[in-house]
Amino acid sequence: MILATQFLNVALAIAFLALALGQVMSMVRLVLGPTSGDRVLALDTMVINALGLVIVLGIHQGVQIYFEVALLIAMLGFVSTVAMARFILRGDIIE
């Protein structure tokens, strides 16, 4: 029978590998994306994957500061995605 801590370690390893694979695939889309919209979506996906990696690392190490870092990453990622989309659509960010 598998213990809860062993199950958690296996689940964290699988989550880390899945997020790392998603990050690599997003980097490929960022480089190969034929349009600027694809590149913006790839950057947004990379922010979400980085957020997931930070949270998985925080759960693995048992340190709560990583969750505050994840909040900062999420806020900066949202603002940067909106700014980039406005720049692509209108040509300027601030009206």
Coordinates of N, CA, C and O in Angstrom, one line a residue:
M1 N 0.8 -1.2 0.0 CA 0.0 0.0 0.0 C 0.9 1.2 0.0 O 1.9 1.3 0.7
I2 N 0.5 2.2 -0.8 CA 1.3 3.4 -0.9 C 0.9 4.4 0.2 O -0.3 4.6 0.5
L3 N 1.9 5.1 0.8 CA 1.6 6.1 1.8 C 1.2 7.4 1.2 O 1.5 7.6 0.0
A4 N 0.6 8.2 2.0 CA 0.1 9.5 1.5 C 1.3 10.4 1.0 O 1.2 11.1 0.0
T5 N 2.4 10.4 1.8 CA 3.5 11.2 1.4 C 4.2 10.7 0.1 O 4.6 11.6 -0.7
Q6 N 4.2 9.4 -0.1 CA 4.8 8.9 -1.4 C 3.8 9.3 -2.5 O 4.3 9.6 -3.6
F7 N 2.5 9.2 -2.3 CA 1.6 9.5 -3.3 C 1.7 11.0 -3.7 O 1.7 11.4 -4.9
L8 N 1.9 11.9 -2.7 CA 2.1 13.3 -2.9 C 3.4 13.6 -3.7 O 3.4 14.4 -4.6
N9 N 4.4 12.9 -3.4 CA 5.7 13.1 -4.1 C 5.6 12.7 -5.5 O 6.1 13.4 -6.4
V10 N 4.9 11.6 -5.8 CA 4.7 11.1 -7.2 C 3.8 12.1 -7.9 O 4.1 12.5 -9.1
A11 N 2.7 12.6 -7.3 CA 1.8 13.5 -7.9 C 2.5 14.9 -8.2 O 2.3 15.5 -9.3
L12 N 3.4 15.3 -7.3 CA 4.2 16.5 -7.5 C 5.2 16.4 -8.7 O 5.4 17.3 -9.5
A13 N 5.8 15.2 -8.8 CA 6.7 15.0 -9.9 C 6.0 14.9 -11.2 O 6.5 15.5 -12.2
I14 N 4.8 14.3 -11.3 CA 4.1 14.3 -12.5 C 3.6 15.7 -12.9 O 3.7 16.1 -14.1
A15 N 3.2 16.5 -11.9 CA 2.7 17.9 -12.2 C 3.9 18.7 -12.6 O 3.7 19.5 -13.6
F16 N 5.0 18.5 -12.0 CA 6.2 19.3 -12.4 C 6.6 19.0 -13.9 O 6.9 19.9 -14.7
L17 N 6.6 17.7 -14.2 CA 7.0 17.3 -15.6 C 6.0 17.8 -16.6 O 6.3 18.3 -17.7
A18 N 4.7 17.7 -16.3 CA 3.6 18.2 -17.2 C 3.8 19.7 -17.4 O 3.6 20.2 -18.5
L19 N 4.0 20.5 -16.3 CA 4.1 21.9 -16.5 C 5.4 22.3 -17.2 O 5.4 23.2 -18.0
A20 N 6.5 21.6 -17.0 CA 7.7 21.8 -17.7 C 7.6 21.5 -19.2 O 8.0 22.3 -20.0
L21 N 6.9 20.4 -19.5 CA 6.6 20.1 -20.9 C 5.7 21.2 -21.6 O 6.0 21.6 -22.7
G22 N 4.7 21.7 -20.8 CA 3.9 22.7 -21.4 C 4.7 24.0 -21.6 O 4.4 24.7 -22.5
Q23 N 5.6 24.3 -20.7 CA 6.5 25.5 -20.8 C 7.3 25.4 -22.1 O 7.5 26.3 -22.9
V24 N 7.9 24.2 -22.3 CA 8.7 24.0 -23.5 C 7.9 24.1 -24.8 O 8.3 24.8 -25.8
M25 N 6.7 23.5 -24.8 CA 5.8 23.6 -26.0 C 5.4 25.1 -26.2 O 5.2 25.5 -27.4
S26 N 5.2 25.8 -25.1 CA 4.8 27.3 -25.3 C 6.0 28.0 -25.9 O 5.8 29.0 -26.7
M27 N 7.2 27.7 -25.5 CA 8.4 28.4 -26.0 C 8.5 28.1 -27.5 O 8.9 29.0 -28.3
V28 N 8.2 26.9 -27.9 CA 8.2 26.5 -29.3 C 7.2 27.4 -30.1 O 7.5 27.9 -31.2
R29 N 6.0 27.5 -29.5 CA 4.9 28.3 -30.2 C 5.4 29.7 -30.2 O 5.0 30.5 -31.2
L30 N 6.0 30.2 -29.2 CA 6.5 31.6 -29.2 C 7.5 31.9 -30.3 O 7.4 32.9 -31.0
V31 N 8.4 30.9 -30.6 CA 9.4 31.1 -31.6 C 8.8 30.9 -33.0 O 9.0 31.7 -33.9
L32 N 7.9 29.9 -33.2 CA 7.4 29.5 -34.5 C 6.1 30.2 -34.8 O 5.7 30.1 -36.0
G33 N 5.4 30.8 -33.9 CA 4.1 31.4 -34.1 C 4.0 32.2 -35.3 O 4.8 33.2 -35.4
P34 N 3.1 31.9 -36.3 CA 3.1 32.7 -37.5 C 2.6 34.1 -37.3 O 2.9 35.1 -38.0
T35 N 1.7 34.3 -36.3 CA 1.1 35.7 -36.1 C 1.5 36.2 -34.7 O 1.9 35.4 -33.8
S36 N 1.3 37.5 -34.6 CA 1.6 38.1 -33.3 C 0.6 37.6 -32.2 O 0.9 37.6 -31.0
G37 N -0.6 37.3 -32.6 CA -1.6 36.8 -31.7 C -1.2 35.5 -31.1 O -1.4 35.2 -29.9
D38 N -0.6 34.6 -31.9 CA -0.1 33.3 -31.4 C 1.1 33.6 -30.4 O 1.2 32.9 -29.4
R39 N 1.9 34.6 -30.6 CA 3.0 34.8 -29.7 C 2.5 35.4 -28.4 O 3.0 35.1 -27.3
V40 N 1.4 36.2 -28.4 CA 0.9 36.8 -27.2 C 0.2 35.6 -26.4 O 0.4 35.5 -25.1
L41 N -0.5 34.7 -27.0 CA -1.1 33.6 -26.3 C 0.0 32.7 -25.8 O -0.2 32.1 -24.7
A42 N 1.1 32.5 -26.5 CA 2.2 31.7 -26.0 C 2.8 32.3 -24.7 O 3.1 31.6 -23.8
L43 N 3.0 33.6 -24.8 CA 3.5 34.3 -23.6 C 2.6 34.2 -22.4 O 3.0 33.9 -21.3
D44 N 1.3 34.3 -22.6 CA 0.3 34.2 -21.5 C 0.3 32.7 -21.0 O 0.3 32.5 -19.8
T45 N 0.4 31.8 -21.9 CA 0.5 30.4 -21.4 C 1.8 30.1 -20.7 O 1.8 29.4 -19.7
M46 N 2.9 30.7 -21.1 CA 4.1 30.6 -20.3 C 4.0 31.2 -18.9 O 4.6 30.6 -18.0
V47 N 3.3 32.3 -18.8 CA 3.1 32.9 -17.5 C 2.3 31.9 -16.6 O 2.6 31.7 -15.4
I48 N 1.3 31.3 -17.2 CA 0.4 30.4 -16.4 C 1.3 29.1 -16.0 O 1.2 28.6 -14.9
N49 N 2.1 28.6 -16.9 CA 2.9 27.5 -16.6 C 4.0 27.8 -15.5 O 4.2 27.0 -14.6
A50 N 4.5 29.0 -15.6 CA 5.5 29.5 -14.6 C 4.8 29.6 -13.2 O 5.4 29.2 -12.2
L51 N 3.6 30.1 -13.2 CA 2.8 30.2 -12.0 C 2.6 28.8 -11.4 O 2.7 28.6 -10.2
G52 N 2.2 27.8 -12.2 CA 2.0 26.5 -11.8 C 3.3 25.9 -11.2 O 3.3 25.1 -10.2
L53 N 4.4 26.1 -11.9 CA 5.7 25.6 -11.4 C 6.1 26.2 -10.1 O 6.6 25.4 -9.2
V54 N 5.8 27.4 -9.9 CA 6.1 28.1 -8.6 C 5.2 27.5 -7.5 O 5.7 27.2 -6.4
I55 N 4.0 27.2 -7.8 CA 3.1 26.7 -6.8 C 3.5 25.2 -6.5 O 3.5 24.8 -5.3
V56 N 3.8 24.4 -7.5 CA 4.2 23.1 -7.2 C 5.5 23.1 -6.4 O 5.7 22.2 -5.5
L57 N 6.4 24.0 -6.7 CA 7.7 24.1 -5.9 C 7.4 24.4 -4.4 O 8.0 23.9 -3.5
G58 N 6.4 25.4 -4.2 CA 6.0 25.7 -2.9 C 5.4 24.6 -2.1 O 5.6 24.4 -0.9
I59 N 4.6 23.8 -2.8 CA 4.0 22.7 -2.1 C 5.0 21.6 -1.8 O 5.0 21.1 -0.7
H60 N 6.0 21.4 -2.7 CA 7.0 20.4 -2.5 C 7.9 20.8 -1.3 O 8.3 20.0 -0.5
Q61 N 8.3 22.1 -1.2 CA 9.2 22.5 -0.2 C 8.5 22.9 1.1 O 9.1 23.0 2.2
G62 N 7.2 23.1 1.0 CA 6.4 23.4 2.2 C 6.6 24.9 2.7 O 6.5 25.2 3.9
V63 N 7.0 25.8 1.8 CA 7.3 27.2 2.2 C 6.1 28.0 1.6 O 5.7 27.9 0.5
Q64 N 5.6 28.9 2.5 CA 4.4 29.7 2.1 C 4.8 30.9 1.2 O 3.9 31.5 0.6
I65 N 6.0 31.3 1.2 CA 6.4 32.5 0.5 C 6.2 32.4 -1.0 O 5.9 33.3 -1.8
Y66 N 6.2 31.1 -1.5 CA 6.1 30.9 -2.9 C 4.6 31.2 -3.4 O 4.4 31.6 -4.5
F67 N 3.7 31.1 -2.5 CA 2.3 31.4 -2.9 C 2.1 33.0 -3.1 O 1.4 33.4 -3.9
E68 N 2.9 33.7 -2.3 CA 2.8 35.2 -2.5 C 3.5 35.6 -3.8 O 3.1 36.5 -4.5
V69 N 4.6 34.9 -4.1 CA 5.3 35.1 -5.3 C 4.4 34.7 -6.5 O 4.4 35.4 -7.5
A70 N 3.6 33.7 -6.3 CA 2.7 33.2 -7.4 C 1.6 34.3 -7.6 O 1.2 34.6 -8.8
L71 N 1.2 35.0 -6.6 CA 0.2 36.1 -6.7 C 0.8 37.2 -7.5 O 0.2 37.8 -8.4
L72 N 2.0 37.6 -7.2 CA 2.7 38.6 -7.9 C 2.9 38.3 -9.4 O 2.7 39.1 -10.3
I73 N 3.3 37.0 -9.7 CA 3.5 36.6 -11.1 C 2.1 36.7 -11.8 O 2.1 37.1 -13.0
A74 N 1.0 36.3 -11.1 CA -0.3 36.3 -11.8 C -0.7 37.7 -12.1 O -1.2 38.0 -13.2
M75 N -0.5 38.6 -11.2 CA -0.8 40.0 -11.5 C 0.0 40.6 -12.6 O -0.6 41.3 -13.5
L76 N 1.3 40.4 -12.6 CA 2.1 41.0 -13.6 C 1.9 40.3 -15.0 O 1.9 41.0 -16.0
G77 N 1.5 39.0 -15.0 CA 1.2 38.3 -16.2 C -0.1 38.9 -16.8 O -0.1 39.1 -18.0
F78 N -1.1 39.1 -16.0 CA -2.3 39.6 -16.5 C -2.1 41.0 -17.1 O -2.6 41.3 -18.2
V79 N -1.4 41.9 -16.4 CA -1.2 43.3 -16.8 C -0.4 43.3 -18.1 O -0.7 44.0 -19.1
S80 N 0.6 42.4 -18.2 CA 1.5 42.4 -19.4 C 0.7 41.9 -20.6 O 0.9 42.4 -21.7
T81 N -0.1 40.9 -20.4 CA -0.9 40.3 -21.5 C -1.9 41.4 -22.0 O -2.0 41.6 -23.3
V82 N -2.6 42.1 -21.1 CA -3.5 43.1 -21.6 C -2.7 44.2 -22.3 O -3.2 44.7 -23.3
A83 N -1.6 44.7 -21.8 CA -0.8 45.7 -22.4 C -0.3 45.3 -23.8 O -0.4 46.1 -24.7
M84 N 0.1 44.1 -23.9 CA 0.6 43.6 -25.2 C -0.5 43.5 -26.2 O -0.3 43.9 -27.4
A85 N -1.7 43.0 -25.8 CA -2.8 42.9 -26.7 C -3.3 44.3 -27.2 O -3.6 44.5 -28.3
R86 N -3.3 45.3 -26.2 CA -3.7 46.6 -26.6 C -2.7 47.2 -27.6 O -3.0 48.0 -28.5
F87 N -1.4 46.9 -27.4 CA -0.4 47.5 -28.2 C -0.5 46.9 -29.6 O -0.3 47.6 -30.6
I88 N -0.8 45.6 -29.7 CA -0.9 45.0 -31.0 C -2.2 45.5 -31.8 O -2.2 45.8 -33.0
L89 N -3.3 45.7 -31.0 CA -4.5 46.1 -31.6 C -4.5 47.6 -32.0 O -5.0 48.0 -33.1
R90 N -4.0 48.4 -31.1 CA -4.1 49.9 -31.3 C -2.8 50.6 -31.6 O -2.9 51.7 -32.1
G91 N -1.7 50.0 -31.4 CA -0.4 50.7 -31.6 C 0.1 51.4 -30.5 O 1.2 51.9 -30.5
D92 N -0.7 51.7 -29.4 CA -0.2 52.3 -28.2 C -0.9 51.7 -27.0 O -2.0 51.1 -27.1
I93 N -0.3 51.9 -25.8 CA -0.9 51.3 -24.6 C -1.7 52.3 -23.9 O -2.8 51.9 -23.4
I94 N -1.2 53.5 -23.7 CA -1.9 54.5 -23.0 C -2.6 55.4 -24.0 O -1.9 56.0 -24.9
E95 N -3.9 55.7 -23.8 CA -4.6 56.6 -24.7 C -4.5 58.0 -24.3 O -4.5 58.4 -23.1

